[in-house]
Amino acid sequence: MRERRGFSRRTARLWTEAKEVVGAAKWRPLKGELLRKAVDSGEFPSQATKEYLEARNRNNVCIVGIESVPAIENLENILKVGGIDAIFVGPNDLSITLGIPDQYDHPDYEAALREIISKCQAAGVPTLIHHQTVELTTKWLQEGARFVLYSSDARSMHNAYRDEFGAIKAAGAELGGGMAEDVGESEEVI
């Protein structure tokens, strides 16, 4: 199994930005005009340079982030850039730019995500989703997403601590005749 290294840029709104992401992931350390020629037309300073860069970057994975309305509007052009291995949907940023922060069950959010998945499927590029619950993750896998970034370290720890403290609270209530009290839990969305 080959080692994989990821590269992602979360703000690709235009095909020109997507080209920069592909260039950085697939043809590093080329820069400037040499990089532009490599990405645009497959032109390299020499065949040896091309072979060297292919070997050097062969394990890199290029994932372009789509997190805004302009990015969705330009997605078909972004997907025409060769070298993109997957599209990542940033749910928080996307919901904010849609004017519905963290409302992942809102019809506008769902329509936007369906549009992204549909365009990616048409281009043969998998869509990577990132949601915080099993239910949302399962829903979007069933809708056509093919990569999953699930939850976060903070959320997983929070859930585990909540379960563990629930068990401790139950033991305390049993010992104290049912008088265990919570001091509260953060309302912050993790």
Short mmCIF file of N, CA and C in Angstrom, two decimals:
data_model
loop_
_atom_site.label_atom_id
_atom_site.label_comp_id
_atom_site.label_asym_id
_atom_site.label_seq_id
_atom_site.Cartn_x
_atom_site.Cartn_y
_atom_site.Cartn_z
N MET A 1 0.84 -1.18 0.00
CA MET A 1 0.00 0.00 0.00
C MET A 1 0.89 1.25 0.00
N ARG A 2 0.59 2.18 -0.89
CA ARG A 2 1.39 3.39 -0.97
C ARG A 2 0.96 4.38 0.10
N GLU A 3 1.95 5.08 0.62
CA GLU A 3 1.64 6.17 1.55
C GLU A 3 0.92 7.27 0.78
N ARG A 4 -0.10 7.83 1.37
CA ARG A 4 -0.83 8.93 0.74
C ARG A 4 -0.58 10.20 1.54
N ARG A 5 -0.40 11.28 0.81
CA ARG A 5 -0.29 12.59 1.44
C ARG A 5 -1.37 13.44 0.83
N GLY A 6 -2.08 14.17 1.64
CA GLY A 6 -3.15 15.00 1.12
C GLY A 6 -2.72 16.42 0.89
N PHE A 7 -3.46 17.07 0.04
CA PHE A 7 -3.28 18.49 -0.17
C PHE A 7 -4.64 19.07 -0.45
N SER A 8 -5.01 20.09 0.26
CA SER A 8 -6.34 20.66 0.09
C SER A 8 -6.26 22.17 0.19
N ARG A 9 -7.08 22.82 -0.60
CA ARG A 9 -7.23 24.26 -0.47
C ARG A 9 -8.72 24.51 -0.34
N ARG A 10 -9.11 25.11 0.72
CA ARG A 10 -10.53 25.22 1.01
C ARG A 10 -11.24 26.36 0.32
N THR A 11 -10.54 27.19 -0.36
CA THR A 11 -11.20 28.38 -0.90
C THR A 11 -11.24 28.40 -2.42
N ALA A 12 -11.12 27.27 -3.07
CA ALA A 12 -11.16 27.26 -4.53
C ALA A 12 -12.56 27.65 -5.00
N ARG A 13 -12.65 28.81 -5.62
CA ARG A 13 -13.92 29.29 -6.15
C ARG A 13 -13.88 29.34 -7.67
N LEU A 14 -12.69 29.37 -8.21
CA LEU A 14 -12.49 29.53 -9.65
C LEU A 14 -11.59 28.42 -10.16
N TRP A 15 -11.70 28.14 -11.46
CA TRP A 15 -10.84 27.10 -12.04
C TRP A 15 -9.38 27.48 -11.94
N THR A 16 -9.06 28.78 -11.94
CA THR A 16 -7.66 29.20 -11.81
C THR A 16 -7.12 28.82 -10.44
N GLU A 17 -7.94 28.94 -9.40
CA GLU A 17 -7.50 28.53 -8.07
C GLU A 17 -7.35 27.02 -7.99
N ALA A 18 -8.23 26.29 -8.65
CA ALA A 18 -8.12 24.83 -8.68
C ALA A 18 -6.82 24.41 -9.36
N LYS A 19 -6.42 25.12 -10.41
CA LYS A 19 -5.15 24.82 -11.08
C LYS A 19 -3.98 25.00 -10.12
N GLU A 20 -4.05 26.03 -9.28
CA GLU A 20 -2.98 26.26 -8.30
C GLU A 20 -2.90 25.09 -7.31
N VAL A 21 -4.06 24.59 -6.90
CA VAL A 21 -4.10 23.47 -5.96
C VAL A 21 -3.49 22.22 -6.61
N VAL A 22 -3.91 21.94 -7.83
CA VAL A 22 -3.38 20.78 -8.55
C VAL A 22 -1.87 20.94 -8.73
N GLY A 23 -1.44 22.12 -9.12
CA GLY A 23 -0.01 22.35 -9.32
C GLY A 23 0.80 22.10 -8.06
N ALA A 24 0.29 22.59 -6.94
CA ALA A 24 1.00 22.42 -5.67
C ALA A 24 1.02 20.95 -5.23
N ALA A 25 -0.06 20.22 -5.51
CA ALA A 25 -0.13 18.82 -5.09
C ALA A 25 0.61 17.89 -6.02
N LYS A 26 0.51 18.13 -7.31
CA LYS A 26 1.02 17.17 -8.29
C LYS A 26 2.38 17.53 -8.89
N TRP A 27 2.73 18.81 -8.89
CA TRP A 27 3.95 19.23 -9.59
C TRP A 27 4.89 20.04 -8.72
N ARG A 28 4.79 19.92 -7.43
CA ARG A 28 5.68 20.65 -6.54
C ARG A 28 7.09 20.15 -6.72
N PRO A 29 8.12 20.92 -6.75
CA PRO A 29 8.18 22.32 -6.35
C PRO A 29 8.15 23.33 -7.51
N LEU A 30 7.64 22.95 -8.68
CA LEU A 30 7.54 23.94 -9.77
C LEU A 30 6.73 25.14 -9.31
N LYS A 31 7.09 26.31 -9.84
CA LYS A 31 6.37 27.54 -9.50
C LYS A 31 6.27 28.43 -10.73
N GLY A 32 5.44 29.43 -10.62
CA GLY A 32 5.36 30.47 -11.64
C GLY A 32 5.00 29.94 -13.01
N GLU A 33 5.68 30.47 -14.01
CA GLU A 33 5.40 30.14 -15.41
C GLU A 33 5.62 28.65 -15.71
N LEU A 34 6.65 28.06 -15.09
CA LEU A 34 6.90 26.63 -15.31
C LEU A 34 5.73 25.78 -14.79
N LEU A 35 5.19 26.16 -13.65
CA LEU A 35 4.05 25.44 -13.10
C LEU A 35 2.81 25.63 -13.98
N ARG A 36 2.58 26.85 -14.42
CA ARG A 36 1.42 27.13 -15.28
C ARG A 36 1.47 26.27 -16.54
N LYS A 37 2.65 26.18 -17.16
CA LYS A 37 2.78 25.36 -18.37
C LYS A 37 2.55 23.88 -18.08
N ALA A 38 3.04 23.41 -16.94
CA ALA A 38 2.85 22.00 -16.59
C ALA A 38 1.37 21.68 -16.40
N VAL A 39 0.65 22.55 -15.70
CA VAL A 39 -0.77 22.31 -15.43
C VAL A 39 -1.62 22.54 -16.68
N ASP A 40 -1.35 23.61 -17.41
CA ASP A 40 -2.18 23.97 -18.57
C ASP A 40 -1.99 23.05 -19.77
N SER A 41 -0.73 22.73 -20.06
CA SER A 41 -0.48 22.02 -21.32
C SER A 41 0.41 20.78 -21.17
N GLY A 42 0.79 20.45 -19.93
CA GLY A 42 1.65 19.29 -19.75
C GLY A 42 3.07 19.51 -20.23
N GLU A 43 3.47 20.78 -20.33
CA GLU A 43 4.82 21.12 -20.81
C GLU A 43 5.76 21.28 -19.61
N PHE A 44 6.92 20.61 -19.69
CA PHE A 44 7.90 20.64 -18.61
C PHE A 44 9.25 21.08 -19.15
N PRO A 45 10.16 21.52 -18.27
CA PRO A 45 11.48 21.91 -18.74
C PRO A 45 12.20 20.78 -19.48
N SER A 46 11.92 19.53 -19.07
CA SER A 46 12.50 18.37 -19.75
C SER A 46 11.69 17.13 -19.37
N GLN A 47 11.89 16.06 -20.12
CA GLN A 47 11.24 14.80 -19.78
C GLN A 47 11.73 14.30 -18.43
N ALA A 48 13.01 14.52 -18.15
CA ALA A 48 13.58 14.10 -16.86
C ALA A 48 12.89 14.83 -15.71
N THR A 49 12.60 16.13 -15.90
CA THR A 49 11.90 16.90 -14.87
C THR A 49 10.51 16.33 -14.63
N LYS A 50 9.80 16.04 -15.70
CA LYS A 50 8.46 15.49 -15.58
C LYS A 50 8.49 14.16 -14.83
N GLU A 51 9.39 13.27 -15.21
CA GLU A 51 9.48 11.97 -14.57
C GLU A 51 9.86 12.10 -13.10
N TYR A 52 10.78 13.02 -12.81
CA TYR A 52 11.19 13.26 -11.43
C TYR A 52 10.00 13.73 -10.59
N LEU A 53 9.26 14.72 -11.10
CA LEU A 53 8.12 15.27 -10.35
C LEU A 53 7.00 14.25 -10.19
N GLU A 54 6.77 13.44 -11.22
CA GLU A 54 5.76 12.39 -11.10
C GLU A 54 6.13 11.41 -9.98
N ALA A 55 7.39 11.01 -9.93
CA ALA A 55 7.84 10.09 -8.89
C ALA A 55 7.78 10.75 -7.51
N ARG A 56 8.23 11.98 -7.44
CA ARG A 56 8.26 12.70 -6.17
C ARG A 56 6.86 12.90 -5.59
N ASN A 57 5.89 13.15 -6.43
CA ASN A 57 4.54 13.51 -5.98
C ASN A 57 3.50 12.41 -6.19
N ARG A 58 3.95 11.20 -6.52
CA ARG A 58 3.02 10.13 -6.89
C ARG A 58 2.05 9.76 -5.77
N ASN A 59 2.40 10.00 -4.53
CA ASN A 59 1.53 9.64 -3.41
C ASN A 59 0.64 10.79 -2.95
N ASN A 60 0.77 11.93 -3.58
CA ASN A 60 -0.05 13.07 -3.18
C ASN A 60 -1.47 12.92 -3.69
N VAL A 61 -2.41 13.32 -2.88
CA VAL A 61 -3.83 13.31 -3.23
C VAL A 61 -4.29 14.75 -3.26
N CYS A 62 -4.90 15.14 -4.36
CA CYS A 62 -5.35 16.52 -4.52
C CYS A 62 -6.86 16.61 -4.27
N ILE A 63 -7.21 17.25 -3.17
CA ILE A 63 -8.61 17.41 -2.79
C ILE A 63 -8.91 18.91 -2.76
N VAL A 64 -9.84 19.32 -3.58
CA VAL A 64 -10.19 20.74 -3.69
C VAL A 64 -11.46 21.00 -2.88
N GLY A 65 -11.41 22.01 -2.03
CA GLY A 65 -12.55 22.36 -1.19
C GLY A 65 -13.55 23.25 -1.90
N ILE A 66 -14.82 22.92 -1.76
CA ILE A 66 -15.93 23.71 -2.30
C ILE A 66 -16.75 24.16 -1.10
N GLU A 67 -16.68 25.45 -0.78
CA GLU A 67 -17.29 25.92 0.45
C GLU A 67 -18.07 27.21 0.28
N SER A 68 -18.44 27.54 -0.95
CA SER A 68 -19.15 28.81 -1.15
C SER A 68 -20.06 28.72 -2.37
N VAL A 69 -20.98 29.66 -2.46
CA VAL A 69 -21.88 29.72 -3.61
C VAL A 69 -21.09 29.94 -4.91
N PRO A 70 -20.12 30.88 -4.95
CA PRO A 70 -19.33 31.03 -6.19
C PRO A 70 -18.60 29.74 -6.59
N ALA A 71 -18.14 28.98 -5.61
CA ALA A 71 -17.47 27.71 -5.93
C ALA A 71 -18.43 26.73 -6.57
N ILE A 72 -19.66 26.67 -6.07
CA ILE A 72 -20.67 25.78 -6.67
C ILE A 72 -20.98 26.24 -8.09
N GLU A 73 -21.12 27.54 -8.27
CA GLU A 73 -21.43 28.08 -9.60
C GLU A 73 -20.33 27.78 -10.60
N ASN A 74 -19.08 27.69 -10.14
CA ASN A 74 -17.94 27.44 -11.02
C ASN A 74 -17.47 25.98 -10.99
N LEU A 75 -18.21 25.13 -10.31
CA LEU A 75 -17.74 23.76 -10.09
C LEU A 75 -17.51 22.98 -11.38
N GLU A 76 -18.36 23.14 -12.37
CA GLU A 76 -18.15 22.40 -13.62
C GLU A 76 -16.80 22.76 -14.25
N ASN A 77 -16.43 24.04 -14.22
CA ASN A 77 -15.13 24.45 -14.75
C ASN A 77 -13.99 23.97 -13.86
N ILE A 78 -14.20 24.02 -12.55
CA ILE A 78 -13.17 23.52 -11.63
C ILE A 78 -12.90 22.04 -11.90
N LEU A 79 -13.96 21.27 -12.12
CA LEU A 79 -13.81 19.83 -12.35
C LEU A 79 -13.13 19.49 -13.67
N LYS A 80 -13.02 20.45 -14.57
CA LYS A 80 -12.32 20.23 -15.84
C LYS A 80 -10.80 20.28 -15.68
N VAL A 81 -10.34 20.79 -14.54
CA VAL A 81 -8.90 20.86 -14.28
C VAL A 81 -8.41 19.45 -13.99
N GLY A 82 -7.49 18.96 -14.79
CA GLY A 82 -6.95 17.62 -14.60
C GLY A 82 -6.15 17.51 -13.32
N GLY A 83 -6.22 16.36 -12.67
CA GLY A 83 -5.41 16.12 -11.48
C GLY A 83 -6.17 16.23 -10.17
N ILE A 84 -7.45 16.58 -10.21
CA ILE A 84 -8.24 16.66 -8.97
C ILE A 84 -8.70 15.25 -8.63
N ASP A 85 -8.35 14.79 -7.42
CA ASP A 85 -8.71 13.44 -7.00
C ASP A 85 -10.05 13.38 -6.28
N ALA A 86 -10.46 14.47 -5.66
CA ALA A 86 -11.75 14.51 -4.96
C ALA A 86 -12.12 15.96 -4.69
N ILE A 87 -13.41 16.16 -4.42
CA ILE A 87 -13.93 17.46 -4.01
C ILE A 87 -14.38 17.33 -2.56
N PHE A 88 -13.95 18.26 -1.72
CA PHE A 88 -14.33 18.30 -0.31
C PHE A 88 -15.37 19.38 -0.11
N VAL A 89 -16.46 19.03 0.57
CA VAL A 89 -17.48 20.02 0.90
C VAL A 89 -17.30 20.42 2.36
N GLY A 90 -17.02 21.70 2.59
CA GLY A 90 -16.91 22.23 3.94
C GLY A 90 -18.29 22.65 4.42
N PRO A 91 -18.94 21.84 5.27
CA PRO A 91 -20.34 22.11 5.62
C PRO A 91 -20.54 23.41 6.39
N ASN A 92 -19.65 23.73 7.31
CA ASN A 92 -19.83 24.95 8.08
C ASN A 92 -19.72 26.17 7.20
N ASP A 93 -18.63 26.27 6.45
CA ASP A 93 -18.44 27.43 5.57
C ASP A 93 -19.53 27.51 4.52
N LEU A 94 -19.91 26.37 3.94
CA LEU A 94 -20.96 26.38 2.92
C LEU A 94 -22.28 26.87 3.50
N SER A 95 -22.65 26.36 4.66
CA SER A 95 -23.93 26.78 5.25
C SER A 95 -23.91 28.27 5.60
N ILE A 96 -22.77 28.78 6.01
CA ILE A 96 -22.66 30.22 6.32
C ILE A 96 -22.84 31.04 5.05
N THR A 97 -22.17 30.65 3.96
CA THR A 97 -22.30 31.44 2.72
C THR A 97 -23.70 31.33 2.13
N LEU A 98 -24.43 30.29 2.49
CA LEU A 98 -25.83 30.18 2.06
C LEU A 98 -26.77 30.99 2.95
N GLY A 99 -26.22 31.55 4.04
CA GLY A 99 -27.03 32.34 4.96
C GLY A 99 -27.81 31.51 5.97
N ILE A 100 -27.40 30.26 6.16
CA ILE A 100 -28.08 29.35 7.08
C ILE A 100 -27.05 28.60 7.93
N PRO A 101 -26.29 29.32 8.75
CA PRO A 101 -25.18 28.71 9.50
C PRO A 101 -25.58 27.44 10.25
N ASP A 102 -24.82 26.39 9.99
CA ASP A 102 -24.95 25.10 10.68
C ASP A 102 -26.34 24.47 10.58
N GLN A 103 -27.13 24.86 9.60
CA GLN A 103 -28.46 24.27 9.41
C GLN A 103 -28.37 23.20 8.31
N TYR A 104 -27.87 22.04 8.68
CA TYR A 104 -27.57 20.99 7.71
C TYR A 104 -28.81 20.24 7.23
N ASP A 105 -29.95 20.53 7.82
CA ASP A 105 -31.20 19.94 7.35
C ASP A 105 -32.04 20.95 6.57
N HIS A 106 -31.49 22.13 6.34
CA HIS A 106 -32.20 23.18 5.61
C HIS A 106 -32.28 22.80 4.12
N PRO A 107 -33.42 23.04 3.49
CA PRO A 107 -33.57 22.69 2.06
C PRO A 107 -32.51 23.34 1.16
N ASP A 108 -32.08 24.56 1.46
CA ASP A 108 -31.05 25.21 0.63
C ASP A 108 -29.70 24.51 0.75
N TYR A 109 -29.35 24.10 1.97
CA TYR A 109 -28.10 23.37 2.17
C TYR A 109 -28.16 22.02 1.44
N GLU A 110 -29.26 21.32 1.62
CA GLU A 110 -29.40 20.02 0.98
C GLU A 110 -29.38 20.13 -0.54
N ALA A 111 -30.02 21.16 -1.08
CA ALA A 111 -30.02 21.36 -2.54
C ALA A 111 -28.61 21.65 -3.04
N ALA A 112 -27.86 22.47 -2.29
CA ALA A 112 -26.49 22.80 -2.69
C ALA A 112 -25.61 21.55 -2.67
N LEU A 113 -25.74 20.75 -1.63
CA LEU A 113 -24.93 19.54 -1.53
C LEU A 113 -25.30 18.54 -2.63
N ARG A 114 -26.58 18.43 -2.92
CA ARG A 114 -27.00 17.54 -4.02
C ARG A 114 -26.43 18.03 -5.36
N GLU A 115 -26.42 19.34 -5.56
CA GLU A 115 -25.86 19.89 -6.80
C GLU A 115 -24.38 19.57 -6.91
N ILE A 116 -23.65 19.73 -5.82
CA ILE A 116 -22.22 19.42 -5.82
C ILE A 116 -22.00 17.95 -6.14
N ILE A 117 -22.71 17.08 -5.46
CA ILE A 117 -22.56 15.63 -5.69
C ILE A 117 -22.89 15.28 -7.13
N SER A 118 -23.96 15.85 -7.66
CA SER A 118 -24.38 15.56 -9.04
C SER A 118 -23.31 15.99 -10.04
N LYS A 119 -22.77 17.19 -9.87
CA LYS A 119 -21.74 17.68 -10.79
C LYS A 119 -20.48 16.83 -10.69
N CYS A 120 -20.12 16.44 -9.48
CA CYS A 120 -18.94 15.60 -9.30
C CYS A 120 -19.14 14.22 -9.92
N GLN A 121 -20.31 13.64 -9.74
CA GLN A 121 -20.59 12.34 -10.35
C GLN A 121 -20.49 12.43 -11.86
N ALA A 122 -21.03 13.50 -12.44
CA ALA A 122 -20.98 13.67 -13.90
C ALA A 122 -19.55 13.76 -14.40
N ALA A 123 -18.66 14.31 -13.58
CA ALA A 123 -17.25 14.46 -13.97
C ALA A 123 -16.40 13.27 -13.54
N GLY A 124 -16.99 12.32 -12.82
CA GLY A 124 -16.23 11.16 -12.36
C GLY A 124 -15.27 11.47 -11.23
N VAL A 125 -15.58 12.49 -10.44
CA VAL A 125 -14.74 12.89 -9.31
C VAL A 125 -15.53 12.66 -8.02
N PRO A 126 -14.99 11.87 -7.08
CA PRO A 126 -15.74 11.61 -5.86
C PRO A 126 -15.89 12.85 -4.97
N THR A 127 -16.98 12.87 -4.22
CA THR A 127 -17.26 13.96 -3.28
C THR A 127 -16.96 13.48 -1.87
N LEU A 128 -16.21 14.28 -1.13
CA LEU A 128 -15.88 14.01 0.27
C LEU A 128 -16.76 14.89 1.14
N ILE A 129 -17.45 14.28 2.11
CA ILE A 129 -18.29 15.05 3.02
C ILE A 129 -17.72 15.00 4.42
N HIS A 130 -18.11 15.96 5.23
CA HIS A 130 -17.68 16.03 6.62
C HIS A 130 -18.87 16.46 7.46
N HIS A 131 -19.44 15.49 8.15
CA HIS A 131 -20.54 15.80 9.05
C HIS A 131 -20.25 15.22 10.42
N GLN A 132 -20.97 15.70 11.41
CA GLN A 132 -20.67 15.37 12.80
C GLN A 132 -21.53 14.25 13.38
N THR A 133 -22.49 13.76 12.62
CA THR A 133 -23.35 12.70 13.15
C THR A 133 -23.39 11.52 12.19
N VAL A 134 -23.68 10.36 12.74
CA VAL A 134 -23.83 9.16 11.93
C VAL A 134 -24.99 9.34 10.96
N GLU A 135 -26.07 9.96 11.43
CA GLU A 135 -27.25 10.13 10.59
C GLU A 135 -26.96 10.97 9.35
N LEU A 136 -26.31 12.13 9.53
CA LEU A 136 -26.00 12.98 8.38
C LEU A 136 -24.99 12.30 7.45
N THR A 137 -24.00 11.66 8.04
CA THR A 137 -22.99 10.98 7.23
C THR A 137 -23.63 9.88 6.39
N THR A 138 -24.47 9.08 7.01
CA THR A 138 -25.16 8.01 6.29
C THR A 138 -26.06 8.56 5.19
N LYS A 139 -26.80 9.61 5.52
CA LYS A 139 -27.70 10.22 4.53
C LYS A 139 -26.94 10.62 3.27
N TRP A 140 -25.80 11.31 3.45
CA TRP A 140 -25.08 11.82 2.29
C TRP A 140 -24.30 10.74 1.55
N LEU A 141 -23.93 9.66 2.24
CA LEU A 141 -23.38 8.51 1.52
C LEU A 141 -24.46 7.91 0.62
N GLN A 142 -25.67 7.81 1.14
CA GLN A 142 -26.78 7.28 0.34
C GLN A 142 -27.12 8.21 -0.82
N GLU A 143 -26.83 9.50 -0.67
CA GLU A 143 -27.11 10.49 -1.73
C GLU A 143 -26.00 10.55 -2.78
N GLY A 144 -24.87 9.85 -2.52
CA GLY A 144 -23.83 9.80 -3.55
C GLY A 144 -22.44 10.24 -3.15
N ALA A 145 -22.25 10.74 -1.93
CA ALA A 145 -20.89 11.08 -1.48
C ALA A 145 -20.09 9.79 -1.39
N ARG A 146 -18.78 9.87 -1.66
CA ARG A 146 -17.97 8.66 -1.68
C ARG A 146 -16.75 8.68 -0.77
N PHE A 147 -16.48 9.79 -0.12
CA PHE A 147 -15.44 9.89 0.89
C PHE A 147 -16.09 10.44 2.14
N VAL A 148 -15.59 10.06 3.31
CA VAL A 148 -16.16 10.56 4.55
C VAL A 148 -15.04 11.03 5.47
N LEU A 149 -15.18 12.23 5.96
CA LEU A 149 -14.38 12.73 7.07
C LEU A 149 -15.39 12.83 8.20
N TYR A 150 -15.29 11.95 9.19
CA TYR A 150 -16.35 11.86 10.19
C TYR A 150 -15.95 12.52 11.49
N SER A 151 -16.80 13.36 11.98
CA SER A 151 -16.71 13.98 13.28
C SER A 151 -15.42 14.79 13.43
N SER A 152 -14.95 14.90 14.65
CA SER A 152 -13.70 15.61 14.94
C SER A 152 -13.17 15.07 16.26
N ASP A 153 -11.90 15.31 16.53
CA ASP A 153 -11.33 14.86 17.79
C ASP A 153 -12.10 15.44 18.97
N ALA A 154 -12.39 16.74 18.91
CA ALA A 154 -13.08 17.40 20.01
C ALA A 154 -14.46 16.81 20.23
N ARG A 155 -15.20 16.58 19.16
CA ARG A 155 -16.56 16.03 19.29
C ARG A 155 -16.50 14.60 19.82
N SER A 156 -15.59 13.79 19.32
CA SER A 156 -15.48 12.41 19.78
C SER A 156 -15.13 12.36 21.26
N MET A 157 -14.20 13.21 21.68
CA MET A 157 -13.84 13.26 23.10
C MET A 157 -15.03 13.74 23.93
N HIS A 158 -15.72 14.76 23.45
CA HIS A 158 -16.88 15.30 24.16
C HIS A 158 -17.93 14.20 24.37
N ASN A 159 -18.24 13.47 23.32
CA ASN A 159 -19.24 12.40 23.42
C ASN A 159 -18.79 11.29 24.37
N ALA A 160 -17.51 10.92 24.31
CA ALA A 160 -17.00 9.88 25.20
C ALA A 160 -17.04 10.35 26.65
N TYR A 161 -16.63 11.60 26.90
CA TYR A 161 -16.68 12.12 28.27
C TYR A 161 -18.12 12.18 28.78
N ARG A 162 -19.04 12.60 27.92
CA ARG A 162 -20.45 12.67 28.33
C ARG A 162 -20.93 11.28 28.76
N ASP A 163 -20.60 10.26 27.97
CA ASP A 163 -21.02 8.90 28.31
C ASP A 163 -20.37 8.43 29.62
N GLU A 164 -19.07 8.70 29.76
CA GLU A 164 -18.37 8.27 30.96
C GLU A 164 -18.89 9.00 32.20
N PHE A 165 -19.10 10.31 32.08
CA PHE A 165 -19.62 11.05 33.23
C PHE A 165 -21.06 10.65 33.53
N GLY A 166 -21.80 10.23 32.51
CA GLY A 166 -23.14 9.70 32.76
C GLY A 166 -23.09 8.46 33.63
N ALA A 167 -22.12 7.58 33.36
CA ALA A 167 -21.96 6.38 34.17
C ALA A 167 -21.53 6.74 35.59
N ILE A 168 -20.63 7.73 35.72
CA ILE A 168 -20.20 8.18 37.05
C ILE A 168 -21.37 8.80 37.80
N LYS A 169 -22.17 9.60 37.11
CA LYS A 169 -23.34 10.23 37.73
C LYS A 169 -24.32 9.17 38.22
N ALA A 170 -24.53 8.15 37.40
CA ALA A 170 -25.45 7.07 37.80
C ALA A 170 -24.93 6.36 39.05
N ALA A 171 -23.61 6.12 39.11
CA ALA A 171 -23.03 5.48 40.30
C ALA A 171 -23.19 6.39 41.51
N GLY A 172 -22.96 7.69 41.32
CA GLY A 172 -23.13 8.65 42.43
C GLY A 172 -24.56 8.73 42.89
N ALA A 173 -25.50 8.70 41.96
CA ALA A 173 -26.92 8.76 42.32
C ALA A 173 -27.31 7.52 43.12
N GLU A 174 -26.76 6.39 42.72
CA GLU A 174 -27.05 5.15 43.43
C GLU A 174 -26.51 5.20 44.85
N LEU A 175 -25.31 5.71 45.01
CA LEU A 175 -24.70 5.81 46.34
C LEU A 175 -25.33 6.90 47.19
N GLY A 176 -25.74 7.98 46.54
CA GLY A 176 -26.28 9.13 47.28
C GLY A 176 -27.79 9.14 47.36
N GLY A 177 -28.41 8.05 47.08
CA GLY A 177 -29.86 7.99 47.17
C GLY A 177 -30.55 8.80 46.09
N GLY A 178 -29.95 8.89 44.90
CA GLY A 178 -30.59 9.59 43.79
C GLY A 178 -30.35 11.09 43.78
N MET A 179 -29.38 11.58 44.53
CA MET A 179 -29.18 13.03 44.66
C MET A 179 -28.00 13.56 43.85
N ALA A 180 -27.57 12.90 42.81
CA ALA A 180 -26.46 13.39 41.98
C ALA A 180 -26.95 14.54 41.12
N GLU A 181 -26.13 15.59 41.01
CA GLU A 181 -26.51 16.76 40.20
C GLU A 181 -25.46 17.04 39.14
N ASP A 182 -25.91 17.53 38.00
CA ASP A 182 -25.00 18.02 36.97
C ASP A 182 -24.65 19.46 37.27
N VAL A 183 -23.45 19.86 36.91
CA VAL A 183 -23.12 21.28 37.00
C VAL A 183 -23.33 21.94 35.66
N GLY A 184 -23.69 21.16 34.65
CA GLY A 184 -24.00 21.72 33.34
C GLY A 184 -23.11 21.19 32.26
N GLU A 185 -23.56 21.39 31.05
CA GLU A 185 -22.81 20.98 29.87
C GLU A 185 -22.80 22.14 28.90
N SER A 186 -21.71 22.30 28.22
CA SER A 186 -21.58 23.39 27.26
C SER A 186 -22.65 23.30 26.19
N GLU A 187 -23.16 24.44 25.79
CA GLU A 187 -24.13 24.51 24.70
C GLU A 187 -23.43 24.67 23.35
N GLU A 188 -22.12 24.84 23.38
CA GLU A 188 -21.36 25.08 22.17
C GLU A 188 -21.44 23.88 21.23
N VAL A 189 -21.62 24.16 19.96
CA VAL A 189 -21.63 23.11 18.95
C VAL A 189 -20.20 22.75 18.66
N ILE A 190 -19.89 21.48 18.77
CA ILE A 190 -18.52 21.02 18.53
C ILE A 190 -18.47 20.34 17.19
#
